[in-house]
Coordinates of C-alpha atoms in Angstrom, one line a residue:
Chain A
M49 CA -46.8 -62.7 -53.4
L50 CA -44.9 -65.4 -51.5
D51 CA -45.5 -69.0 -52.6
L52 CA -45.7 -70.4 -49.1
K53 CA -46.9 -73.9 -50.3
N54 CA -43.5 -74.5 -52.0
L55 CA -41.4 -72.6 -49.7
T56 CA -38.5 -74.4 -47.9
I57 CA -36.0 -73.1 -45.3
E58 CA -33.3 -72.8 -47.9
K59 CA -35.5 -70.9 -50.4
A60 CA -36.7 -68.6 -47.7
R61 CA -33.1 -67.9 -46.4
E62 CA -32.0 -67.2 -50.0
G63 CA -34.9 -64.8 -50.5
M64 CA -34.0 -62.9 -47.3
T65 CA -30.3 -62.8 -48.1
K66 CA -31.0 -61.5 -51.6
G67 CA -33.3 -58.9 -50.1
E68 CA -36.3 -60.2 -52.1
F69 CA -38.3 -60.3 -49.0
T70 CA -37.8 -59.8 -45.3
S71 CA -38.5 -62.1 -42.3
A72 CA -41.2 -59.5 -41.4
D73 CA -42.8 -60.0 -44.9
L74 CA -42.7 -63.8 -44.4
V75 CA -44.2 -63.7 -40.9
S76 CA -46.9 -61.3 -42.1
A77 CA -47.8 -63.8 -44.9
Y78 CA -48.1 -66.6 -42.3
L79 CA -50.1 -64.3 -40.0
K80 CA -52.6 -63.7 -42.8
N81 CA -53.1 -67.4 -43.1
I82 CA -53.4 -67.8 -39.3
N83 CA -56.1 -65.1 -39.2
K84 CA -57.9 -66.8 -41.9
K85 CA -57.6 -70.5 -40.8
N86 CA -56.8 -70.8 -37.2
K87 CA -60.3 -70.2 -35.9
E88 CA -61.5 -73.4 -37.4
S89 CA -58.4 -75.5 -37.3
N90 CA -57.4 -74.5 -33.7
S91 CA -53.8 -75.3 -34.6
F92 CA -52.3 -72.5 -32.4
L93 CA -53.4 -72.1 -28.8
E94 CA -51.7 -68.7 -28.8
V95 CA -50.0 -66.7 -31.5
F96 CA -47.2 -64.7 -29.8
P97 CA -47.8 -61.0 -29.7
D98 CA -44.1 -60.2 -30.4
I99 CA -43.6 -62.1 -33.7
L100 CA -43.1 -59.1 -35.8
E101 CA -40.5 -57.8 -33.3
Q102 CA -38.8 -61.2 -33.4
A103 CA -38.9 -61.0 -37.3
K104 CA -37.4 -57.5 -37.3
R105 CA -34.5 -58.6 -35.0
A106 CA -33.9 -61.4 -37.5
D107 CA -33.9 -59.0 -40.4
E108 CA -31.3 -56.9 -38.6
M109 CA -29.1 -59.9 -38.2
I110 CA -29.3 -60.6 -41.8
Q111 CA -28.7 -57.0 -42.8
K112 CA -25.5 -56.9 -40.7
G113 CA -24.4 -60.1 -42.4
E114 CA -24.8 -62.2 -39.2
G115 CA -27.6 -64.3 -40.6
K116 CA -27.5 -68.0 -39.9
E117 CA -29.2 -71.0 -41.5
L118 CA -32.4 -70.4 -39.5
T119 CA -32.4 -66.7 -39.1
G120 CA -35.9 -65.3 -39.7
I121 CA -37.5 -68.7 -40.2
P122 CA -41.0 -69.0 -38.7
F123 CA -41.4 -71.9 -36.3
A124 CA -44.6 -73.3 -34.6
V125 CA -43.7 -74.7 -31.2
K126 CA -45.6 -77.4 -29.4
D127 CA -47.1 -76.2 -26.1
N128 CA -44.9 -78.5 -24.0
I129 CA -41.6 -76.8 -25.0
L130 CA -40.6 -73.9 -22.6
I131 CA -40.0 -70.5 -24.0
K132 CA -39.1 -68.1 -21.2
G133 CA -41.7 -65.6 -20.4
K134 CA -44.4 -67.4 -22.6
I135 CA -47.2 -69.6 -21.3
A136 CA -46.5 -73.4 -21.7
S137 CA -49.6 -75.3 -20.8
A138 CA -49.1 -78.7 -22.3
A139 CA -52.7 -78.2 -23.4
S140 CA -53.8 -78.9 -19.7
K141 CA -56.0 -76.9 -17.4
I142 CA -53.6 -77.6 -14.7
L143 CA -51.0 -75.5 -16.5
E144 CA -53.3 -73.1 -18.3
N145 CA -51.6 -70.0 -16.9
Y146 CA -48.1 -71.4 -16.3
V147 CA -45.4 -69.0 -17.6
A148 CA -42.1 -70.7 -18.5
T149 CA -39.2 -69.6 -16.3
Y150 CA -36.4 -70.5 -18.7
D151 CA -35.8 -71.6 -22.3
A152 CA -35.7 -75.2 -23.3
F153 CA -32.3 -76.2 -24.7
V154 CA -33.8 -76.5 -28.2
I155 CA -35.3 -73.0 -27.9
K156 CA -32.0 -71.6 -26.7
K157 CA -30.3 -73.0 -29.8
L158 CA -33.0 -71.7 -32.1
K159 CA -32.9 -68.3 -30.6
E160 CA -29.1 -68.2 -31.1
S161 CA -29.7 -68.9 -34.8
G162 CA -32.4 -66.1 -35.0
A163 CA -35.4 -68.3 -35.6
V164 CA -38.9 -66.7 -35.1
F165 CA -41.5 -68.4 -32.8
V166 CA -44.9 -67.9 -34.3
G167 CA -46.8 -69.4 -31.4
R168 CA -47.6 -72.4 -29.3
T169 CA -49.5 -75.2 -30.9
N170 CA -52.4 -77.4 -29.8
M171 CA -51.7 -80.9 -28.6
D172 CA -53.0 -83.8 -26.7
E173 CA -53.0 -83.0 -23.0
F174 CA -49.4 -83.6 -21.7
A175 CA -48.8 -85.2 -25.1
M176 CA -51.1 -88.2 -24.2
G177 CA -53.1 -89.1 -27.2
S178 CA -52.9 -89.8 -31.0
S179 CA -55.5 -87.2 -32.3
T180 CA -55.2 -84.0 -30.4
Q181 CA -58.6 -84.6 -29.0
T182 CA -57.6 -84.8 -25.4
S183 CA -56.5 -81.2 -25.4
A184 CA -58.2 -79.1 -22.7
F185 CA -58.6 -76.5 -25.3
G186 CA -60.6 -78.1 -28.0
V187 CA -59.7 -80.5 -30.8
A188 CA -57.4 -79.4 -33.7
R189 CA -58.6 -80.1 -37.2
N190 CA -56.8 -81.8 -40.2
P191 CA -56.3 -79.1 -42.9
I192 CA -56.8 -81.6 -45.6
D193 CA -60.2 -82.6 -44.3
P194 CA -61.5 -80.6 -41.3
T195 CA -63.9 -83.5 -40.3
R196 CA -60.9 -85.5 -39.5
V197 CA -58.1 -85.4 -36.8
P198 CA -54.6 -84.1 -37.6
G199 CA -53.1 -86.9 -35.5
G200 CA -51.4 -86.4 -32.3
S201 CA -50.1 -85.6 -30.0
S202 CA -48.2 -83.0 -32.0
G203 CA -51.3 -82.4 -34.1
G204 CA -51.3 -78.6 -33.8
S205 CA -47.8 -78.4 -35.0
A206 CA -48.5 -80.7 -38.0
A207 CA -51.8 -78.8 -39.0
A208 CA -49.9 -75.5 -38.7
V209 CA -47.2 -76.5 -41.2
A210 CA -49.6 -78.3 -43.5
S211 CA -51.9 -75.3 -43.8
D212 CA -49.0 -72.7 -44.2
M213 CA -49.4 -71.1 -40.8
A214 CA -45.7 -71.6 -40.1
L215 CA -42.9 -72.8 -42.3
V216 CA -41.7 -75.6 -40.0
A217 CA -42.4 -76.9 -36.5
L218 CA -41.2 -78.5 -33.4
G219 CA -43.1 -81.4 -31.8
T220 CA -42.2 -84.1 -29.3
E221 CA -42.4 -87.8 -29.5
T222 CA -42.9 -90.3 -26.8
C223 CA -44.5 -92.9 -29.1
G224 CA -45.1 -91.6 -32.6
S225 CA -46.3 -88.2 -31.7
V226 CA -44.6 -86.5 -34.6
R227 CA -44.5 -89.3 -37.1
Q228 CA -48.2 -90.1 -36.8
P229 CA -49.4 -86.4 -37.3
A230 CA -46.8 -86.1 -40.1
S231 CA -48.5 -89.1 -41.7
F232 CA -52.0 -87.7 -41.3
C233 CA -51.1 -84.3 -42.6
G234 CA -48.7 -85.2 -45.5
L235 CA -45.5 -84.0 -43.8
V236 CA -42.0 -85.3 -43.0
G237 CA -41.4 -86.0 -39.3
L238 CA -38.2 -87.3 -37.6
K239 CA -38.0 -89.1 -34.3
P240 CA -34.3 -88.7 -33.5
T241 CA -32.1 -91.2 -31.6
Y242 CA -32.9 -91.1 -27.8
G243 CA -30.3 -88.6 -26.4
A244 CA -29.6 -86.9 -29.7
V245 CA -31.6 -83.9 -28.7
S246 CA -31.7 -82.5 -25.1
R247 CA -35.0 -82.8 -23.2
S248 CA -34.2 -79.9 -20.9
G249 CA -37.2 -77.5 -20.8
I250 CA -39.6 -80.1 -22.3
I251 CA -42.7 -80.9 -20.0
A252 CA -41.9 -84.5 -19.3
M253 CA -44.2 -87.4 -20.1
G254 CA -42.1 -90.5 -20.2
N255 CA -38.4 -89.7 -19.6
S256 CA -37.0 -92.9 -21.1
L257 CA -38.8 -92.2 -24.3
D258 CA -39.4 -88.5 -24.9
Q259 CA -37.5 -86.8 -27.7
V260 CA -38.0 -83.3 -29.4
S261 CA -38.9 -84.0 -33.0
P262 CA -38.9 -81.8 -36.1
L263 CA -41.7 -81.4 -38.6
G264 CA -41.5 -80.0 -42.1
K265 CA -42.8 -80.3 -45.6
N266 CA -39.6 -82.0 -46.9
V267 CA -36.7 -84.0 -45.7
R268 CA -34.1 -81.3 -46.1
D269 CA -36.0 -78.9 -43.8
V270 CA -36.2 -81.5 -41.1
E271 CA -32.5 -82.3 -41.5
I272 CA -31.6 -78.6 -41.1
I273 CA -33.7 -78.4 -37.9
F274 CA -32.3 -81.6 -36.4
N275 CA -28.8 -80.4 -37.0
A276 CA -29.5 -77.1 -35.4
I277 CA -31.1 -78.5 -32.1
R278 CA -29.1 -81.7 -31.4
G279 CA -26.1 -82.0 -29.1
K280 CA -24.9 -82.4 -25.6
D281 CA -26.6 -80.3 -22.9
V282 CA -25.3 -80.4 -19.3
M283 CA -28.9 -80.0 -18.1
D284 CA -29.9 -83.4 -19.6
A285 CA -27.7 -86.2 -18.5
T286 CA -29.1 -88.4 -21.2
S287 CA -28.1 -86.0 -24.1
L288 CA -25.1 -87.0 -26.2
D289 CA -22.6 -85.2 -28.2
S290 CA -23.3 -84.6 -31.9
S291 CA -19.9 -86.2 -32.7
L292 CA -21.4 -89.5 -31.8
A293 CA -23.5 -89.3 -35.0
T294 CA -22.1 -91.0 -38.0
E295 CA -20.8 -87.9 -39.8
G296 CA -20.4 -89.2 -43.4
V297 CA -23.3 -91.0 -44.9
G298 CA -22.7 -94.7 -44.6
G299 CA -25.5 -95.4 -47.1
G300 CA -26.1 -99.0 -47.7
N301 CA -29.0 -100.2 -49.9
T302 CA -30.5 -103.0 -48.0
I303 CA -34.0 -102.5 -46.8
G304 CA -35.6 -105.1 -44.4
I305 CA -39.4 -105.4 -44.2
P306 CA -40.9 -107.1 -41.1
W307 CA -44.1 -108.2 -43.0
H308 CA -45.3 -110.2 -40.1
L309 CA -45.9 -107.0 -38.1
F310 CA -48.7 -105.8 -40.5
E311 CA -50.4 -109.0 -41.6
S312 CA -53.6 -107.7 -40.1
G313 CA -55.3 -104.6 -38.8
V314 CA -54.0 -102.4 -41.7
D315 CA -56.2 -100.4 -44.0
A316 CA -56.2 -101.8 -47.7
E317 CA -55.2 -98.6 -49.3
V318 CA -52.4 -98.2 -46.8
M319 CA -51.1 -101.7 -47.8
E320 CA -51.6 -101.0 -51.5
N321 CA -49.6 -97.8 -51.2
F322 CA -46.9 -99.5 -49.1
N323 CA -46.5 -102.2 -51.7
A324 CA -46.2 -99.6 -54.5
S325 CA -43.6 -97.8 -52.4
V326 CA -41.6 -100.9 -52.1
E327 CA -41.7 -101.4 -55.8
K328 CA -40.4 -97.9 -56.3
L329 CA -37.5 -98.6 -54.0
K330 CA -36.8 -101.8 -55.8
K331 CA -36.7 -100.1 -59.1
A332 CA -34.4 -97.5 -57.7
G333 CA -31.9 -100.2 -56.9
Y334 CA -32.5 -101.0 -53.3
K335 CA -32.3 -104.6 -52.3
I336 CA -35.5 -105.7 -50.3
V337 CA -35.4 -108.5 -47.9
D338 CA -37.9 -110.1 -45.5
I339 CA -37.0 -109.8 -41.9
D340 CA -38.3 -111.3 -38.7
L341 CA -38.6 -109.1 -35.6
P342 CA -40.4 -111.5 -33.1
Y343 CA -40.1 -109.2 -30.0
S344 CA -41.0 -106.0 -31.8
K345 CA -44.7 -106.9 -32.0
Y346 CA -44.8 -106.4 -28.2
S347 CA -43.5 -102.9 -28.4
L348 CA -46.9 -101.2 -28.0
A349 CA -47.8 -103.5 -25.0
V350 CA -44.4 -102.7 -23.4
Y351 CA -45.0 -99.0 -24.1
Y352 CA -48.4 -99.0 -22.3
I353 CA -46.7 -100.3 -19.2
I354 CA -43.4 -98.3 -19.2
M355 CA -45.0 -95.0 -20.2
P356 CA -47.8 -94.8 -17.7
A357 CA -45.4 -95.8 -14.9
E358 CA -43.2 -92.8 -15.9
V359 CA -46.3 -90.6 -16.3
S360 CA -47.6 -91.4 -12.8
T361 CA -44.2 -90.4 -11.4
N362 CA -43.7 -87.3 -13.5
L363 CA -47.1 -85.8 -13.0
S364 CA -46.9 -86.1 -9.2
R365 CA -45.2 -82.7 -9.3
F366 CA -48.6 -81.1 -10.2
D367 CA -49.7 -80.7 -6.6
G368 CA -51.2 -77.2 -6.6
M369 CA -48.3 -75.8 -4.6
R370 CA -45.4 -74.9 -6.9
Y371 CA -47.1 -73.9 -10.2
G372 CA -50.1 -74.1 -12.2
L373 CA -53.7 -74.4 -10.9
S374 CA -54.5 -74.6 -7.2
K375 CA -57.7 -75.4 -5.6
E376 CA -58.6 -74.7 -2.0
G377 CA -58.7 -77.6 0.4
E378 CA -59.0 -78.3 4.1
N379 CA -55.5 -79.8 4.3
V380 CA -52.5 -80.7 2.1
S381 CA -53.9 -84.0 0.9
D382 CA -57.2 -82.2 0.1
V383 CA -55.5 -79.5 -2.0
Y384 CA -53.7 -82.3 -4.0
K385 CA -56.8 -84.2 -4.7
K386 CA -59.0 -81.1 -5.6
T387 CA -56.3 -79.6 -7.8
R388 CA -55.4 -82.7 -9.7
S389 CA -59.0 -83.7 -10.2
A390 CA -59.9 -80.3 -11.5
G391 CA -56.8 -79.9 -13.6
F392 CA -56.3 -83.2 -15.3
G393 CA -58.4 -84.5 -18.2
E394 CA -59.7 -88.0 -18.6
E395 CA -56.8 -89.6 -20.6
T396 CA -54.2 -88.1 -18.2
R397 CA -56.0 -89.5 -15.2
R398 CA -56.4 -92.8 -16.9
R399 CA -52.7 -93.0 -17.5
I400 CA -51.7 -91.9 -14.0
I401 CA -53.9 -94.5 -12.4
L402 CA -52.7 -97.2 -14.8
G403 CA -49.1 -96.2 -14.0
T404 CA -49.9 -96.3 -10.2
F405 CA -51.2 -99.8 -10.8
V406 CA -48.3 -101.2 -12.7
L407 CA -45.9 -99.9 -10.1
S408 CA -47.8 -101.1 -7.1
H409 CA -46.6 -103.8 -4.8
G410 CA -47.5 -107.3 -6.1
Y411 CA -47.8 -106.2 -9.7
Y412 CA -44.4 -104.4 -10.2
D413 CA -42.5 -107.6 -11.3
A414 CA -45.3 -109.0 -13.6
Y415 CA -45.8 -105.7 -15.4
Y416 CA -43.0 -103.1 -15.1
N417 CA -40.0 -105.4 -14.6
K418 CA -41.2 -107.8 -17.4
A419 CA -41.8 -104.9 -19.7
W420 CA -38.3 -103.6 -19.2
R421 CA -36.9 -107.2 -20.0
V422 CA -39.0 -107.3 -23.2
R423 CA -37.8 -103.8 -24.0
N424 CA -34.2 -105.0 -23.7
A425 CA -35.0 -108.0 -26.1
I426 CA -36.5 -105.4 -28.6
T427 CA -33.4 -103.2 -28.4
L428 CA -31.1 -106.3 -28.9
E429 CA -33.3 -107.5 -31.8
F430 CA -32.8 -104.2 -33.7
K431 CA -29.1 -104.1 -32.9
N432 CA -28.8 -107.6 -34.6
I433 CA -31.0 -106.8 -37.5
F434 CA -28.9 -103.8 -38.4
K435 CA -26.0 -106.2 -39.0
Q436 CA -28.0 -107.6 -41.8
V437 CA -29.9 -104.6 -43.2
D438 CA -29.3 -100.8 -43.4
F439 CA -32.9 -99.8 -43.1
V440 CA -36.2 -101.2 -41.7
L441 CA -39.3 -100.1 -43.5
T442 CA -42.9 -100.2 -42.4
P443 CA -46.1 -98.1 -43.0
T444 CA -46.1 -95.1 -40.6
T445 CA -49.7 -95.7 -39.4
P446 CA -52.2 -98.5 -40.0
T447 CA -54.9 -96.1 -41.3
P448 CA -55.1 -92.6 -42.8
A449 CA -56.5 -89.8 -40.7
F450 CA -59.7 -90.8 -39.0
K451 CA -62.8 -88.8 -38.2
I452 CA -63.1 -86.5 -35.2
G453 CA -64.9 -88.3 -32.3
E454 CA -63.7 -91.7 -33.5
K455 CA -61.9 -94.0 -31.1
M456 CA -62.6 -91.7 -28.1
D457 CA -64.6 -94.2 -26.1
D458 CA -62.1 -97.1 -26.8
P459 CA -58.6 -96.3 -25.4
V460 CA -57.1 -99.5 -26.8
A461 CA -58.3 -98.7 -30.4
M462 CA -56.7 -95.2 -30.1
Y463 CA -53.5 -96.6 -28.7
L464 CA -53.2 -99.0 -31.7
C465 CA -52.8 -96.0 -34.0
D466 CA -49.2 -96.0 -32.8
I467 CA -48.5 -99.7 -33.3
F468 CA -45.8 -99.1 -36.0
S469 CA -44.3 -96.1 -34.1
A470 CA -43.7 -98.0 -30.8
P471 CA -40.6 -100.0 -31.8
A472 CA -38.3 -97.0 -32.6
N473 CA -39.3 -95.3 -29.4
I474 CA -38.9 -98.5 -27.3
A475 CA -35.5 -99.3 -28.9
G476 CA -34.3 -95.6 -28.7
I477 CA -33.5 -95.6 -32.4
P478 CA -34.3 -92.9 -35.1
A479 CA -37.2 -93.2 -37.6
L480 CA -38.3 -90.9 -40.4
A481 CA -42.0 -90.7 -41.6
L482 CA -42.3 -89.6 -45.3
P483 CA -45.3 -88.8 -47.4
S484 CA -45.9 -91.7 -49.9
G485 CA -49.0 -90.8 -51.8
L486 CA -52.7 -90.2 -51.3
T487 CA -55.8 -92.3 -50.8
K488 CA -58.5 -92.3 -53.5
G489 CA -60.3 -89.8 -51.3
G490 CA -57.1 -87.6 -51.2
L491 CA -55.9 -88.3 -47.6
P492 CA -52.1 -88.4 -47.1
L493 CA -50.3 -91.7 -46.7
S494 CA -46.9 -92.4 -45.3
I495 CA -44.1 -94.8 -44.9
Q496 CA -41.3 -94.9 -42.3
F497 CA -37.7 -95.8 -42.4
I498 CA -36.0 -97.0 -39.1
V499 CA -32.2 -97.1 -38.8
D500 CA -29.6 -97.9 -36.1
H501 CA -28.6 -95.4 -33.4
F502 CA -27.2 -92.2 -34.6
K503 CA -27.7 -92.9 -38.3
E504 CA -30.0 -90.0 -39.0
N505 CA -27.9 -89.0 -41.9
N506 CA -28.8 -92.3 -43.6
L507 CA -32.5 -91.5 -43.0
F508 CA -32.1 -88.1 -44.7
Q509 CA -30.3 -89.6 -47.6
I510 CA -32.8 -92.3 -48.3
G511 CA -35.6 -89.9 -47.6
K512 CA -34.5 -87.4 -50.2
K513 CA -34.1 -90.1 -52.8
F514 CA -37.6 -91.4 -52.0
E515 CA -39.0 -87.8 -52.4
E516 CA -37.6 -88.0 -56.0
M517 CA -39.5 -91.3 -56.7
L518 CA -42.9 -89.8 -55.9
Chain B
M129 CA -59.9 -105.7 -10.7
E130 CA -62.9 -104.1 -8.9
I131 CA -64.2 -100.7 -8.0
K132 CA -62.4 -100.9 -4.5
D133 CA -59.1 -101.4 -6.4
I134 CA -59.7 -98.3 -8.5
E135 CA -60.5 -96.4 -5.3
K136 CA -57.4 -97.4 -3.8
L137 CA -55.3 -96.4 -6.8
A138 CA -57.1 -93.1 -7.0
E139 CA -56.2 -92.4 -3.4
L140 CA -52.6 -93.3 -4.0
A141 CA -52.6 -91.0 -7.1
K142 CA -54.3 -88.2 -5.2
I143 CA -57.3 -88.0 -7.7
E144 CA -60.9 -87.8 -6.8
L145 CA -63.4 -89.7 -8.9
T146 CA -67.1 -89.7 -9.3
D147 CA -69.0 -93.1 -9.1
G148 CA -69.5 -92.8 -12.9
E149 CA -65.8 -92.1 -13.5
K150 CA -64.8 -95.1 -11.4
A151 CA -66.9 -97.5 -13.4
K152 CA -65.6 -96.1 -16.7
L153 CA -62.0 -96.4 -15.5
L154 CA -62.6 -100.0 -14.3
K155 CA -63.8 -100.8 -17.7
D156 CA -60.9 -99.0 -19.5
L157 CA -58.2 -100.5 -17.2
D158 CA -59.6 -104.0 -17.8
S159 CA -59.3 -103.5 -21.6
I160 CA -55.8 -101.9 -21.5
L161 CA -54.4 -104.5 -19.1
G162 CA -56.1 -107.2 -21.3
Y163 CA -54.0 -105.8 -24.2
V164 CA -50.7 -105.4 -22.3
K165 CA -50.9 -108.7 -20.6
Q166 CA -49.7 -110.4 -23.8
I167 CA -46.1 -109.7 -22.5
E168 CA -46.6 -112.1 -19.6
V169 CA -46.1 -115.2 -21.8
V170 CA -43.1 -113.8 -23.8
D171 CA -40.1 -116.1 -23.5
L172 CA -37.0 -114.0 -23.4
P173 CA -33.4 -114.7 -24.6
A174 CA -30.9 -114.9 -21.9
Q175 CA -29.2 -111.7 -23.3
A176 CA -32.4 -109.7 -22.5
E177 CA -31.9 -110.4 -18.8
V178 CA -29.1 -107.8 -18.8
P179 CA -29.8 -104.5 -20.5
E180 CA -28.1 -104.0 -23.8
Y181 CA -27.0 -100.6 -22.8
E182 CA -26.1 -100.2 -19.1
N183 CA -27.5 -97.3 -17.3
R184 CA -25.2 -95.2 -15.1
N185 CA -25.5 -92.1 -13.1
V186 CA -24.0 -88.9 -14.6
W187 CA -22.7 -86.7 -11.8
R188 CA -21.2 -83.3 -11.7
E189 CA -19.3 -81.7 -8.8
D190 CA -21.5 -80.4 -6.0
T191 CA -20.5 -76.8 -6.5
P192 CA -22.8 -73.8 -7.0
E193 CA -23.2 -72.8 -10.7
L194 CA -25.0 -69.9 -12.2
R195 CA -28.2 -70.8 -14.1
D196 CA -30.3 -68.3 -16.1
F197 CA -33.5 -69.3 -14.2
S198 CA -35.6 -66.3 -13.5
V199 CA -36.2 -66.2 -9.7
D200 CA -38.8 -63.6 -10.3
L201 CA -40.6 -65.7 -12.8
I202 CA -40.4 -68.8 -10.6
T203 CA -41.8 -67.1 -7.5
K204 CA -44.6 -65.6 -9.6
Q205 CA -45.8 -69.1 -10.5
F206 CA -46.4 -70.1 -6.9
P207 CA -50.1 -70.2 -6.3
G208 CA -49.4 -69.1 -2.7
S209 CA -46.2 -67.4 -1.6
Q210 CA -44.8 -65.2 1.2
D211 CA -41.4 -63.5 1.4
G212 CA -40.1 -65.5 -1.6
F213 CA -41.3 -68.8 -0.1
V214 CA -43.9 -71.3 -1.3
K215 CA -46.8 -71.2 1.1
V216 CA -48.5 -74.5 1.8
K217 CA -51.0 -75.9 4.2
K218 CA -49.8 -77.4 7.5
I219 CA -48.4 -80.8 6.9
M220 CA -48.7 -82.3 10.4

């Protein structure tokens, strides 16, 4: 009997190399859990019919001695990442039957390494949401408490890993969409440096913000996935060569805490746990200093201008002509309107219209241009703070997982879930969310470390140390 | 913002809305814009006027290159097609 709960990528690979079990055995064990749990949790929108064949191919690679680090490892993949020949719907009615015509760069890399794709996971429609409740295919549930949300937008990916329906997962982040569900489900989530991982083959939401982001049960798994998927891709001009990453671990032991960012609006148990985590880090020899990030408090406001502007532009491609849903109309304009009205859900429409507004004549300067200038100030502020400290530490989210149905009629209350996520996305820097304990009611809590561009290795180092302090 | 502004934006975004949806959207946009408006009063340092990292175009030579896109899969995704072309309604 496989101990899925404590399984890691390295343990799984070792077991397969030694012949203790095969990838097919592993996949069958996860399938058993999927059959038992997915109906309620709605983590997977589709379990791929060819997973056992994929696993057998991986087993052959291993038998021939051609096994790599991720050969035979079962991945859950967010529904906005293209896998050639499989549906990629971004959990939207408008792409319900869209079959991907090529592999995303990250999928190509994982295929080369022999990874197994278990299925595509539920998410907020077009990754717009913080709870997986805007999915056109029903809400996903938090495996720790099914009356609560798993977070979002990569909620299905997080729920799948947390309930042992896959070993690890890929999600995407535009503003906290992996760190926040990692926090709600007790997992580790990494938002890489903007440009570290190619966005080719990812259904775009906000191009200046989007990053593919790995999810796992521990730091080492996330590190292995990140190293496997990062690197320069000619199909994404913003992607950068891996050699830009600081190869050795530069370490450093100074942690800056911007206390002023969470003076209010943070749940008491989250604060209590955060303070306890800071004490643990102090005891382990880290130097803790107070820092001031005066512009970062505007990150979420900046985000809710820049992101909808990019959304309204990006989603104009869904016109009922080239792919996806198409509704009959009297003329071209009528086809556009009927298709888009039938295909987009409420939150997606809200963001398209908001984006249309902030980009419109007369408002462009006050909103979009000003937001970019504040964004520059935030980027600069982090660049300067990293001359003084090695890490910035905050809680990952202001509250633990909330109840299904909550915040759905108040968009701003929902957006505030990502208040601590926003600075890293806005500044393009990497951040790692880590489990830091439980509430009295047993819900996962999380802290996040933020570092300067390309210092992911430092995140992994401190993350592993923090895991030992728990 | 008023209902007629929502109607104009919806027209620009090619989205049809019912009266109920318009009213809800007006309320939501008022509340979201009320939140993001806080950036209006932010005083910026002189350095913020120039981006910290300059954006530049990344070009490649304009020569045909093989890609592994599946033409068959692409054309299959067209809601309407004829002889390998996308079929659309008359524009003019």
